[in-house]
XYZ file of C-alpha atoms in Angstrom:
739
model
C 0.000 0.000 0.000
C 1.402 3.418 -0.962
C 1.756 6.354 1.393
C -0.823 8.176 -0.745
C -3.665 5.904 0.399
C -4.572 4.542 3.785
C -7.087 1.985 4.905
C -10.666 2.568 3.953
C -11.312 5.649 1.878
C -9.483 8.270 4.018
C -6.193 9.327 2.413
C -3.063 9.731 4.433
C -0.870 12.803 4.193
C 0.201 13.108 0.589
C 3.858 13.177 -0.267
C 5.572 14.725 -3.309
C 5.653 11.331 -4.993
C 1.855 11.405 -5.228
C 2.151 14.191 -7.785
C 4.425 12.050 -9.920
C 2.657 8.746 -10.693
C 5.850 7.292 -12.152
C 7.352 7.072 -8.644
C 4.490 4.845 -7.540
C 5.770 1.969 -9.704
C 8.264 0.460 -7.268
C 9.370 -3.051 -8.154
C 11.386 -4.621 -5.321
C 13.904 -7.376 -5.888
C 12.228 -10.727 -6.690
C 13.889 -12.296 -3.657
C 12.107 -9.789 -1.425
C 8.660 -10.514 -2.857
C 6.364 -13.108 -1.308
C 4.731 -15.582 -3.670
C 1.430 -13.717 -3.565
C 3.068 -10.656 -5.079
C 5.053 -12.715 -7.558
C 1.972 -14.579 -8.808
C 0.565 -11.796 -11.037
C 3.933 -11.339 -12.711
C 4.313 -15.084 -13.224
C 0.857 -15.327 -14.756
C 1.533 -12.467 -17.170
C 4.893 -13.985 -18.159
C 3.172 -17.328 -18.783
C 0.572 -15.600 -20.960
C 3.270 -13.801 -22.943
C 5.147 -17.065 -23.456
C 1.964 -18.814 -24.594
C 1.194 -16.112 -27.140
C 4.757 -16.133 -28.424
C 4.615 -19.909 -28.872
C 1.546 -19.544 -31.102
C 2.909 -16.545 -32.972
C 5.320 -18.560 -35.099
C 2.549 -20.952 -36.092
C 0.133 -18.125 -36.932
C 2.489 -15.950 -38.936
C 4.551 -16.832 -41.969
C 6.668 -14.586 -44.127
C 4.212 -14.720 -47.017
C 0.947 -14.043 -45.155
C -0.745 -10.939 -43.825
C -4.342 -10.914 -42.689
C -7.153 -8.460 -43.270
C -6.276 -4.821 -42.687
C -2.616 -5.566 -41.953
C -1.716 -5.102 -45.612
C -3.775 -1.904 -45.913
C -2.083 -0.283 -42.917
C 1.392 -1.424 -43.954
C 0.884 0.167 -47.381
C -0.218 3.430 -45.749
C 2.738 3.488 -43.363
C 5.196 2.783 -46.176
C 3.684 5.600 -48.237
C 4.152 8.025 -45.334
C 7.700 6.887 -44.644
C 8.913 6.755 -48.248
C 6.791 9.391 -50.014
C 5.656 11.676 -47.206
C 2.004 11.487 -48.289
C -0.983 9.135 -48.515
C -1.744 9.620 -52.209
C -1.663 6.442 -54.263
C 0.578 7.399 -57.171
C 3.131 5.801 -59.469
C 5.575 5.156 -56.619
C 2.913 3.300 -54.628
C 1.912 1.363 -57.739
C 5.510 0.288 -58.285
C 5.777 -0.946 -54.681
C 2.494 -2.860 -54.971
C 3.497 -4.553 -58.223
C 6.955 -5.391 -56.857
C 5.580 -6.860 -53.636
C 5.742 -10.670 -53.322
C 3.491 -11.003 -50.260
C -0.042 -11.502 -51.599
C -1.772 -9.635 -48.780
C 0.499 -6.619 -49.231
C -0.681 -6.191 -52.835
C -4.284 -5.561 -51.744
C -4.974 -1.896 -50.966
C -8.073 0.009 -49.854
C -8.367 3.331 -51.667
C -10.823 6.205 -51.829
C -11.459 8.782 -54.511
C -11.098 12.255 -53.017
C -10.300 15.468 -54.860
C -10.045 13.591 -58.145
C -7.132 11.411 -57.040
C -6.957 8.039 -55.271
C -5.720 8.077 -51.668
C -5.477 5.408 -49.000
C -8.780 4.842 -47.240
C -8.058 4.215 -43.571
C -7.913 6.673 -40.633
C -4.472 8.275 -40.491
C -3.875 8.243 -36.709
C -2.292 4.790 -36.586
C -0.052 5.351 -39.663
C 1.102 8.696 -38.218
C 1.991 7.165 -34.843
C 3.569 4.090 -36.437
C 5.648 5.835 -39.110
C 8.735 6.445 -36.936
C 8.846 2.932 -35.352
C 8.410 1.424 -38.825
C 11.163 3.598 -40.283
C 13.540 2.458 -37.522
C 12.639 -1.234 -37.087
C 10.250 -2.229 -39.865
C 7.305 -4.425 -38.892
C 8.961 -5.164 -35.553
C 8.593 -1.484 -34.752
C 4.813 -1.751 -35.112
C 4.719 -4.693 -32.698
C 6.898 -2.700 -30.322
C 4.554 0.283 -30.550
C 1.583 -1.931 -29.689
C 3.440 -3.531 -26.764
C 4.634 -0.243 -25.259
C 1.205 1.362 -25.608
C -0.530 -1.608 -23.957
C 1.971 -1.713 -21.089
C 1.528 2.018 -20.427
C -2.259 1.707 -20.569
C -2.267 -1.219 -18.123
C -0.072 0.735 -15.677
C -2.432 3.738 -15.787
C -5.385 1.387 -15.366
C -3.671 -0.159 -12.316
C -3.433 3.262 -10.675
C -7.095 4.016 -11.408
C -8.436 0.608 -10.316
C -6.400 0.767 -7.123
C -8.135 4.034 -6.225
C -11.620 2.713 -7.039
C -10.946 -0.465 -5.050
C -10.181 1.470 -1.875
C -6.568 0.350 -1.680
C -7.265 -3.373 -2.049
C -4.718 -5.463 -4.001
C -5.592 -5.272 -7.697
C -2.474 -6.713 -9.340
C -4.051 -10.170 -9.731
C -7.142 -8.658 -11.353
C -5.026 -6.621 -13.755
C -2.903 -9.669 -14.623
C -6.090 -11.613 -15.354
C -7.403 -8.750 -17.507
C -4.217 -8.511 -19.583
C -3.078 -12.129 -19.637
C -6.246 -14.049 -20.459
C -8.001 -13.782 -23.785
C -6.792 -12.176 -26.992
C -5.613 -8.785 -25.761
C -1.964 -9.846 -25.905
C -2.486 -11.701 -29.190
C -3.474 -8.505 -30.989
C -0.137 -6.911 -30.093
C 1.414 -8.986 -32.885
C -1.124 -7.817 -35.494
C 0.294 -4.931 -37.501
C -2.931 -2.962 -37.588
C -4.715 -0.513 -35.341
C -6.840 -2.708 -33.041
C -4.290 -3.142 -30.253
C -3.505 0.572 -30.252
C -7.210 1.435 -30.170
C -7.687 -0.724 -27.071
C -4.635 0.851 -25.414
C -5.696 4.432 -26.190
C -9.216 3.784 -24.914
C -8.010 2.128 -21.682
C -5.390 4.805 -20.988
C -7.845 7.599 -21.787
C -10.533 6.261 -19.477
C -8.047 5.666 -16.651
C -6.619 9.186 -16.889
C -10.033 10.840 -17.039
C -11.308 8.918 -14.007
C -8.192 9.362 -11.865
C -8.380 11.456 -8.713
C -7.814 15.240 -8.856
C -4.450 16.820 -8.034
C -3.098 17.554 -4.565
C -4.471 21.107 -4.420
C -8.012 19.947 -5.100
C -7.938 21.127 -8.702
C -9.733 19.511 -11.571
C -6.696 17.433 -12.626
C -6.425 19.389 -15.853
C -3.298 17.664 -17.291
C -4.651 14.148 -16.698
C -8.131 15.017 -17.948
C -6.904 16.733 -21.108
C -4.463 13.944 -21.947
C -7.057 11.236 -21.299
C -9.705 13.027 -23.350
C -7.230 13.505 -26.195
C -6.486 9.778 -26.217
C -10.215 8.944 -26.250
C -10.687 11.369 -29.143
C -7.910 9.712 -31.132
C -9.466 6.286 -30.498
C -12.791 7.654 -31.766
C -11.174 8.981 -34.951
C -9.610 5.557 -35.564
C -13.070 3.954 -35.350
C -15.968 6.301 -34.658
C -18.071 3.942 -32.445
C -15.268 4.280 -29.871
C -16.778 7.696 -29.173
C -19.357 5.809 -27.095
C -16.614 5.185 -24.522
C -15.920 8.915 -24.245
C -19.621 9.516 -23.613
C -19.573 6.785 -20.938
C -16.609 8.476 -19.231
C -18.405 11.831 -19.164
C -21.471 10.102 -17.693
C -19.279 8.397 -15.086
C -17.721 11.715 -14.061
C -21.158 13.268 -13.713
C -22.224 10.326 -11.528
C -19.136 10.981 -9.387
C -20.213 14.643 -9.146
C -17.122 15.880 -10.933
C -19.021 18.269 -13.150
C -16.042 20.447 -13.943
C -13.913 17.540 -15.069
C -16.834 16.132 -17.085
C -17.126 19.391 -18.991
C -13.377 19.541 -19.510
C -13.272 15.971 -20.845
C -16.184 16.602 -23.222
C -14.526 19.731 -24.602
C -11.121 18.081 -24.967
C -12.607 15.042 -26.707
C -14.369 17.346 -29.162
C -11.132 19.188 -29.942
C -9.215 15.900 -30.321
C -11.828 14.419 -32.668
C -11.869 17.607 -34.728
C -8.079 17.512 -34.977
C -8.103 13.854 -36.045
C -10.767 14.427 -38.677
C -8.759 17.398 -39.924
C -5.689 15.182 -40.245
C -7.736 12.685 -42.258
C -9.003 15.472 -44.501
C -5.543 16.968 -44.986
C -3.759 13.713 -45.814
C -6.467 11.725 -47.638
C -9.029 14.282 -48.795
C -11.881 12.814 -46.698
C -12.589 13.484 -43.026
C -14.129 10.021 -42.559
C -12.688 7.331 -44.850
C -15.498 4.917 -43.987
C -18.114 7.124 -45.685
C -15.959 8.112 -48.676
C -16.243 6.646 -52.173
C -13.877 3.730 -51.645
C -13.005 0.302 -53.045
C -10.444 -2.499 -52.748
C -7.802 -3.033 -55.428
C -5.392 -5.833 -56.242
C -3.430 -7.086 -59.265
C -6.578 -8.944 -60.351
C -8.662 -5.742 -60.500
C -5.904 -3.383 -61.540
C -4.997 -0.139 -59.773
C -6.464 3.333 -60.404
C -3.150 4.663 -61.740
C -1.007 3.552 -64.646
C -2.436 1.101 -67.152
C -6.206 0.605 -67.112
C -6.805 3.642 -64.931
C -10.272 4.412 -66.306
C -11.501 0.853 -65.863
C -10.162 0.680 -62.298
C -11.634 4.019 -61.281
C -15.099 2.725 -62.180
C -14.737 0.295 -59.277
C -15.159 3.167 -56.836
C -18.682 3.882 -58.044
C -19.604 0.224 -58.583
C -18.393 -0.751 -55.097
C -20.146 2.156 -53.392
C -23.450 1.350 -55.097
C -23.429 -2.218 -53.770
C -22.575 -1.335 -50.140
C -24.753 0.329 -47.555
C -23.540 3.874 -46.870
C -26.709 5.477 -45.516
C -26.938 7.213 -42.153
C -29.211 4.562 -40.656
C -28.820 0.756 -40.665
C -31.206 -1.751 -42.155
C -32.647 -3.240 -38.967
C -32.629 -7.051 -38.889
C -33.849 -8.122 -35.435
C -33.392 -11.847 -36.077
C -29.754 -11.467 -37.079
C -29.109 -9.072 -34.205
C -30.544 -11.570 -31.721
C -28.471 -14.466 -33.038
C -25.309 -12.386 -33.341
C -25.786 -11.297 -29.717
C -25.777 -14.945 -28.705
C -22.601 -15.568 -30.715
C -20.931 -12.503 -29.154
C -21.178 -14.320 -25.835
C -20.717 -17.967 -26.826
C -19.693 -18.177 -30.473
C -16.805 -20.314 -31.656
C -15.091 -17.422 -33.436
C -16.178 -14.377 -31.414
C -17.528 -15.524 -28.040
C -16.366 -13.522 -25.028
C -16.407 -16.715 -22.991
C -13.520 -18.080 -25.075
C -11.704 -14.965 -26.197
C -12.179 -12.530 -23.285
C -13.302 -14.635 -20.305
C -12.195 -11.904 -17.886
C -14.780 -9.569 -19.463
C -17.656 -11.709 -18.215
C -16.007 -12.160 -14.801
C -15.481 -8.405 -14.426
C -19.046 -7.633 -15.498
C -20.298 -10.157 -12.918
C -18.055 -8.715 -10.206
C -19.309 -5.176 -10.908
C -22.808 -6.065 -9.714
C -21.602 -5.949 -6.091
C -21.654 -2.384 -4.798
C -22.233 -0.963 -8.276
C -22.092 2.835 -8.226
C -23.111 5.370 -10.827
C -19.670 5.513 -12.418
C -19.481 1.739 -12.750
C -22.965 1.619 -14.228
C -21.988 4.252 -16.809
C -18.912 2.269 -17.829
C -20.834 -1.011 -18.057
C -23.511 0.757 -20.064
C -20.879 2.156 -22.427
C -19.448 -1.308 -23.096
C -22.932 -2.749 -23.654
C -23.941 0.143 -25.902
C -20.814 -0.258 -27.984
C -21.547 -3.954 -28.502
C -25.180 -3.142 -29.318
C -24.087 -0.595 -31.922
C -22.233 -3.208 -33.945
C -24.868 -5.886 -33.415
C -27.593 -3.581 -34.720
C -25.654 -1.684 -37.373
C -23.786 -4.625 -38.910
C -25.181 -7.895 -37.518
C -23.391 -9.990 -40.152
C -20.075 -8.192 -39.729
C -20.144 -7.274 -36.034
C -16.980 -9.259 -35.293
C -14.703 -7.159 -37.485
C -14.537 -8.695 -40.946
C -13.218 -11.965 -42.301
C -9.847 -11.900 -40.493
C -10.028 -11.537 -36.734
C -9.438 -13.405 -33.492
C -12.378 -13.050 -31.156
C -14.279 -9.794 -31.619
C -11.830 -7.048 -32.537
C -14.533 -4.363 -32.701
C -15.365 -4.952 -29.016
C -11.735 -4.876 -27.886
C -11.620 -1.113 -26.995
C -14.669 -1.571 -24.732
C -12.858 -4.285 -22.779
C -11.094 -1.658 -20.658
C -14.400 -0.195 -19.470
C -15.192 -3.544 -17.849
C -11.889 -3.408 -15.926
C -12.622 0.054 -14.499
C -16.297 -0.558 -13.642
C -16.121 -2.824 -10.502
C -15.453 -1.326 -7.091
C -13.822 -4.545 -5.908
C -11.157 -6.696 -7.557
C -11.905 -10.218 -8.731
C -12.081 -12.930 -6.103
C -9.537 -15.729 -6.034
C -12.178 -18.184 -7.290
C -13.067 -15.939 -10.219
C -9.407 -15.507 -11.103
C -8.842 -19.273 -11.008
C -11.892 -19.909 -13.191
C -10.869 -17.338 -15.791
C -7.319 -18.665 -16.010
C -8.669 -22.201 -16.273
C -10.815 -21.270 -19.281
C -7.874 -19.422 -20.822
C -5.620 -22.462 -20.360
C -8.160 -24.752 -22.041
C -8.513 -22.329 -24.936
C -4.748 -22.057 -25.365
C -4.181 -25.829 -25.314
C -7.007 -26.312 -27.814
C -5.615 -23.584 -30.059
C -2.114 -25.044 -29.948
C -3.350 -28.525 -30.848
C -5.530 -27.164 -33.646
C -2.821 -25.009 -35.211
C -0.235 -27.775 -34.965
C -2.472 -30.460 -36.489
C -3.936 -28.312 -39.277
C -0.744 -26.554 -40.312
C -0.793 -28.194 -43.751
C -4.568 -27.870 -44.138
C -5.413 -24.419 -42.843
C -3.266 -21.308 -42.759
C -5.987 -18.843 -41.862
C -6.727 -16.556 -38.942
C -9.197 -19.187 -37.705
C -6.916 -22.228 -37.772
C -7.053 -22.296 -33.952
C -10.783 -23.140 -33.901
C -10.756 -26.686 -35.288
C -10.000 -28.693 -32.140
C -10.642 -28.989 -28.442
C -12.949 -26.652 -26.573
C -13.664 -24.546 -29.669
C -15.473 -27.457 -31.365
C -17.972 -27.502 -28.498
C -19.209 -23.999 -29.291
C -21.597 -23.112 -32.139
C -20.299 -21.876 -35.448
C -21.382 -18.294 -36.238
C -24.021 -18.943 -38.895
C -25.029 -15.271 -38.889
C -21.505 -14.042 -39.749
C -21.072 -13.099 -43.388
C -17.283 -13.504 -43.412
C -15.193 -15.982 -41.437
C -11.706 -16.647 -42.713
C -10.914 -20.178 -43.831
C -14.478 -21.427 -44.358
C -15.557 -22.799 -47.724
C -19.057 -22.110 -48.998
C -20.873 -24.117 -51.648
C -24.251 -23.616 -53.319
C -25.522 -27.096 -54.133
C -29.023 -28.270 -54.980
C -30.460 -24.815 -54.341
C -29.081 -24.828 -50.801
C -26.186 -23.248 -48.955
C -23.522 -25.588 -47.596
C -20.652 -24.183 -45.570
C -17.640 -26.312 -44.669
C -16.518 -24.788 -41.390
C -13.268 -26.727 -40.982
C -10.415 -27.733 -43.323
C -10.688 -31.494 -43.028
C -12.743 -32.604 -46.076
C -11.386 -32.333 -49.593
C -14.018 -30.177 -51.302
C -14.468 -30.365 -55.057
C -16.758 -28.645 -57.493
C -19.754 -30.859 -56.903
C -18.599 -33.283 -54.239
C -16.348 -33.713 -51.239
C -14.340 -36.585 -49.834
C -13.562 -37.924 -46.388
C -10.548 -39.849 -45.134
C -10.744 -42.436 -42.378
C -7.619 -41.027 -40.737
C -8.926 -37.442 -40.652
C -11.166 -35.653 -38.189
C -14.905 -35.439 -38.889
C -15.993 -32.833 -41.427
C -18.279 -30.218 -39.912
C -20.907 -28.752 -42.217
C -23.518 -26.038 -41.817
C -26.537 -26.233 -44.100
C -28.994 -23.351 -44.523
C -32.247 -24.203 -46.250
C -35.838 -23.037 -46.316
C -37.160 -26.092 -48.186
C -35.552 -29.035 -46.383
C -38.096 -31.830 -46.720
C -37.059 -33.735 -43.642
C -34.095 -35.595 -45.111
C -30.479 -35.153 -46.174
C -29.395 -37.330 -49.081
C -25.858 -38.282 -50.064
C -24.470 -40.627 -52.689
C -21.419 -42.234 -51.063
C -18.773 -44.313 -52.791
C -16.105 -45.885 -50.553
C -12.846 -47.309 -51.910
C -12.507 -50.141 -49.348
C -14.943 -52.716 -47.967
C -16.294 -52.491 -44.445
C -16.520 -48.694 -44.408
C -19.160 -46.841 -42.382
C -20.394 -43.260 -42.645
C -20.993 -41.695 -39.214
C -23.383 -38.758 -38.882
C -23.598 -36.579 -35.745
C -25.775 -33.659 -34.788
C -27.058 -32.318 -31.469
C -29.441 -35.262 -31.134
C -26.776 -37.938 -31.342
C -24.834 -40.310 -33.585
C -26.012 -42.540 -36.424
C -24.033 -45.010 -38.535
C -24.627 -46.045 -42.155
C -22.760 -49.102 -43.540
C -21.474 -48.501 -47.068
C -21.567 -50.959 -49.939
C -18.214 -52.467 -50.972
C -16.417 -50.886 -53.923
C -17.249 -52.006 -57.434
C -17.572 -50.653 -60.948
C -20.960 -49.111 -60.184
C -21.087 -49.610 -56.439
C -22.372 -46.800 -54.279
C -24.700 -46.192 -51.368
C -27.612 -43.803 -51.247
C -27.583 -42.497 -47.653
C -30.744 -40.779 -46.432
C -30.564 -38.997 -43.077
C -33.312 -37.377 -41.065
C -31.588 -34.489 -39.263
C -32.452 -33.247 -35.806
C -34.816 -30.253 -35.715
C -33.049 -26.972 -36.339
C -32.188 -24.961 -33.228
C -31.441 -21.832 -35.258
C -33.540 -20.060 -37.836
C -32.702 -16.661 -39.325
C -31.848 -14.924 -42.613
C -28.622 -16.437 -43.810
C -25.694 -14.345 -45.124
C -25.394 -14.784 -48.882
C -29.154 -15.232 -49.191
C -30.218 -11.934 -47.636
C -31.438 -10.495 -50.920
C -33.986 -13.299 -51.128
C -35.305 -12.235 -47.716
C -35.859 -15.845 -46.693
C -35.610 -17.096 -43.144
C -33.648 -20.306 -43.274
C -33.282 -23.257 -40.960
C -29.658 -23.737 -39.925
C -28.477 -27.323 -39.519
C -24.980 -28.070 -38.235
C -23.737 -31.648 -38.402
C -20.546 -33.636 -38.869
C -19.691 -36.570 -41.117
C -16.922 -39.062 -40.432
C -15.617 -42.124 -42.244
C -14.790 -45.229 -40.226
C -13.064 -48.181 -41.873
C -10.728 -51.078 -40.954
C -8.175 -49.602 -43.358
C -7.057 -46.229 -42.001
C -6.076 -45.201 -45.540
C -9.678 -45.556 -46.738
C -11.474 -42.671 -48.416
C -15.014 -42.026 -49.578
C -16.520 -39.598 -52.076
C -19.811 -37.941 -51.149
C -22.203 -36.118 -53.427
C -24.937 -34.112 -51.787
C -28.326 -34.590 -53.416
C -30.373 -32.229 -51.292
C -33.827 -33.162 -50.046
C -35.062 -34.422 -53.415
C -36.224 -37.968 -54.068
C -34.570 -39.677 -57.024
C -37.787 -40.739 -58.695
C -39.084 -41.645 -62.119
C -39.893 -38.046 -62.951
C -36.197 -37.132 -62.625
C -34.707 -40.130 -64.435
C -36.949 -41.505 -67.137
C -36.132 -41.840 -70.800
C -35.764 -44.063 -73.817
C -33.136 -44.963 -76.368
C -33.457 -45.603 -80.089
C -32.063 -49.027 -80.902
C -28.362 -48.600 -81.641
C -27.054 -49.528 -85.079
C -24.540 -52.315 -84.372
C -21.564 -52.979 -86.656
C -21.790 -55.884 -89.098
C -18.848 -57.620 -87.449
C -17.784 -57.366 -83.811
C -14.233 -58.501 -83.002
C -13.215 -59.490 -79.474
C -11.177 -56.853 -77.638
C -11.373 -54.313 -80.459
C -12.492 -50.701 -80.007
C -16.222 -50.285 -80.457
C -17.989 -47.121 -81.531
C -21.700 -46.493 -81.202
C -23.870 -43.456 -81.692
C -26.986 -43.396 -79.531
C -30.004 -41.185 -79.727
C -31.185 -40.632 -76.142
C -34.514 -39.076 -75.332
C -34.782 -37.612 -71.826
C -38.457 -37.784 -70.875
C -37.841 -36.720 -67.283
C -37.541 -33.283 -65.691
C -33.843 -33.437 -64.756
C -31.014 -32.873 -67.265
C -28.482 -35.651 -67.718
C -24.791 -34.799 -67.576
C -21.722 -36.475 -66.150
C -20.466 -33.368 -64.322
C -23.356 -32.629 -62.016
C -24.450 -32.882 -58.402
C -26.100 -36.123 -59.496
C -23.705 -37.267 -62.235
C -25.199 -39.453 -64.946
C -23.020 -41.993 -66.794
C -23.701 -44.551 -69.490
C -23.132 -48.162 -68.541
C -22.537 -50.899 -71.125
C -22.687 -54.466 -69.743
C -21.908 -57.736 -71.505
C -23.348 -60.960 -69.974
C -23.447 -64.539 -71.190
C -27.024 -65.529 -72.067
C -28.778 -68.106 -69.908
C -28.235 -71.708 -71.020
C -25.076 -70.952 -72.966
C -22.935 -74.095 -73.139
C -19.719 -72.074 -73.140
C -17.959 -71.774 -69.761
C -19.317 -68.772 -67.922
C -17.224 -65.629 -68.303
C -17.186 -62.681 -65.913
C -19.635 -59.894 -66.586
C -17.801 -57.101 -68.379
C -18.881 -53.537 -67.601
C -17.943 -50.241 -69.185
C -18.872 -47.039 -67.310
C -18.655 -44.113 -69.723
C -19.262 -40.367 -69.314
C -21.842 -38.665 -71.469
C -20.144 -36.780 -74.289
C -22.851 -34.096 -74.258
C -25.585 -32.782 -71.996
C -29.045 -34.273 -72.521
C -31.593 -31.579 -71.641
C -34.832 -32.417 -69.883
C -37.639 -33.518 -72.245
C -35.370 -33.320 -75.282
C -33.403 -35.801 -77.421
C -29.643 -35.715 -77.950
C -26.976 -37.684 -79.809
C -24.262 -39.330 -77.704
C -21.136 -41.050 -79.013
C -19.691 -44.077 -77.201
C -16.193 -45.525 -77.470
C -15.398 -48.722 -75.579
C -13.760 -52.131 -75.926
C -15.872 -55.094 -76.949
C -15.698 -58.229 -74.753
C -12.298 -59.878 -74.710
C -13.669 -63.412 -75.200
C -15.553 -64.394 -78.365
C -19.068 -65.769 -78.174
C -22.669 -64.759 -77.687
C -23.548 -61.990 -75.205
C -26.512 -60.029 -73.993
C -25.552 -56.380 -74.285
C -27.289 -53.968 -71.897
C -27.068 -50.177 -72.139
C -28.370 -48.139 -69.241
C -27.806 -44.889 -67.421
C -26.412 -44.761 -63.900
C -27.219 -41.954 -61.469
C -24.358 -40.936 -59.213
C -22.631 -44.294 -59.747
C -25.119 -45.750 -57.295
C -28.460 -46.469 -59.025
C -29.215 -47.767 -62.526
C -32.247 -46.338 -64.260
C -33.803 -49.759 -64.582
C -34.246 -49.780 -60.781
C -36.833 -47.012 -61.240
C -38.199 -47.778 -64.705
C -38.162 -51.590 -64.535
C -36.026 -52.073 -67.639
C -32.780 -50.684 -69.059
C -32.678 -48.293 -71.961
C -31.560 -51.109 -74.302
C -30.980 -54.881 -74.103
C -30.149 -57.135 -77.045
C -27.953 -60.078 -78.164
C -24.644 -59.706 -79.975
C -22.127 -62.163 -81.468
C -18.467 -61.435 -80.774
C -16.047 -62.957 -83.275
C -12.558 -64.115 -82.447
C -9.492 -62.232 -83.626
C -8.031 -63.660 -86.847
C -5.503 -66.391 -86.033
C -7.011 -67.244 -82.661
C -8.299 -70.813 -82.221
């Protein structure tokens, strides 16, 4: 306990060191510290080590995520060119760049020339560290800013907690969750969180020794809050919460001072944006994303590229009010708490513990801070319910990160030992799961979400309301929306495959017309294989037929009732509320090298009306020689309502079979089968000519030749129609010289 603060709430006689907060940070020798004082430092060091161990797995030399490339391009332009105009020098750097993410830039059209379209505060602050140390300088800037913010927060929380020990609470705040992880991201999110935390702590600190309004602290804190608001304007909600907290503490003078200073800081930041980029708010400017694939709005193809500004702006909402979507807001609110990719329970467990602790002895200031954090979350959930988490590349919810500090300053008491233990336990589980996931999927998934495929993360629901989640693969099959939420299955154009040695494939299906069943055509390459289906209701197994020339299994599954129903991203323009089904599929087989190909058929029955047709009798050659190449031209007439083609969700092939007729006195020969792709598409209710090339039977003699169509390599048409398209006898002659 410092000499500035006694027991209870009555201060002792202040000393000169109280006017200099830096002197309060006394760190005795480790040998002089009891274990209880060492514990917070040990926990923070363990958290730093854990994040560093994952950093090498997350980052590679040829990958940047999301806005990292946009900010790096801006910082380089400031350092090398002294401006933020995208000109020939910037174009040359972009075309010379070998890192794919660094070649993608976000630009705006202002004053008739393209400029970078991000707030300029972070590039301005990061320019000098980048000039000195490169990308390492940006990480250093984030680390120093976060350390300074946590120290200021420690001073403020210690005052609000009436002198109680708060080091363990602060260590839990900083060491658990993703706050430390964002230090390594070379974009503005970590700095935003640090500026917001430091600004709130300075504004809420006690007045100076002479009973003044604490003008230096208040002005500095308000300036930092204003800069955070310029970097992302919803952060202004935190400044409003601080003013409300000061009013609740009856510090009217300081509240007015903070409000005025925030206004001046925001005005200065907007002026800097306007001066350097030509737009006060880049997020409302005419802007677009450019890459080598689209071309850049300077140099060759300038006119074509510039049109992207208008085209992009016309397809994105830029109005002053959001399009309210209550269903998506409700579901996204659930995911904000317990989602696999954004849930506070996994990514900021201390946030929930601090909010719970604040309920005890909650005062007006704490209520204002809690309300500010809640209002900030509500803003994103209402304004952008499909993008509330911060875009396609994020860890946890990066938009909520600046509000995290408000939850630290709100409680009047530090966290209990039980709460601290629980939070660190959740953090340890999340870290172990993330490490296992990243290590085991290194060759499969190199995305910002590669930590979510194993362990505790798999127990939490996938964010079906999120429009963008890095690493997921979406497919539109059979009029439905299938999303592969992990990297394990091999996904093709119209099918996917499973391996017996791999983890189950997790799939989300959104559909408004699901008729009670899921249907797959499954073809395994080894006998004894089983397809295992799991959803929230339980597990079901489906034995698969052994491999063969036409072998396959039609698997029909009745899924558990949907627990989620809302408009699905990607289908919003149809304004349909869709049932969301999440399930997993796994292949089990005695041979661990076994694989199976699955084709999703949707809810449709494969009936006569889909596969029904006739064939005109083929014109056979006058002489058929054993083993020689045969050529036939068939006239197929599709009398059903489903087109026939070999590259389709339900692929259709031609099958030619040769069988010895019954009663033949020649020794029985194996049935010979030729499975051939259709050389052209046969439209529904129309005829078409199809050419066949195949080998005639290798043994001479009489045969019954059967020609039929096979759906998905699993069902012949004759199983629905009762007879094949053609059946007739042929005589196969021996090759000259054979006995």
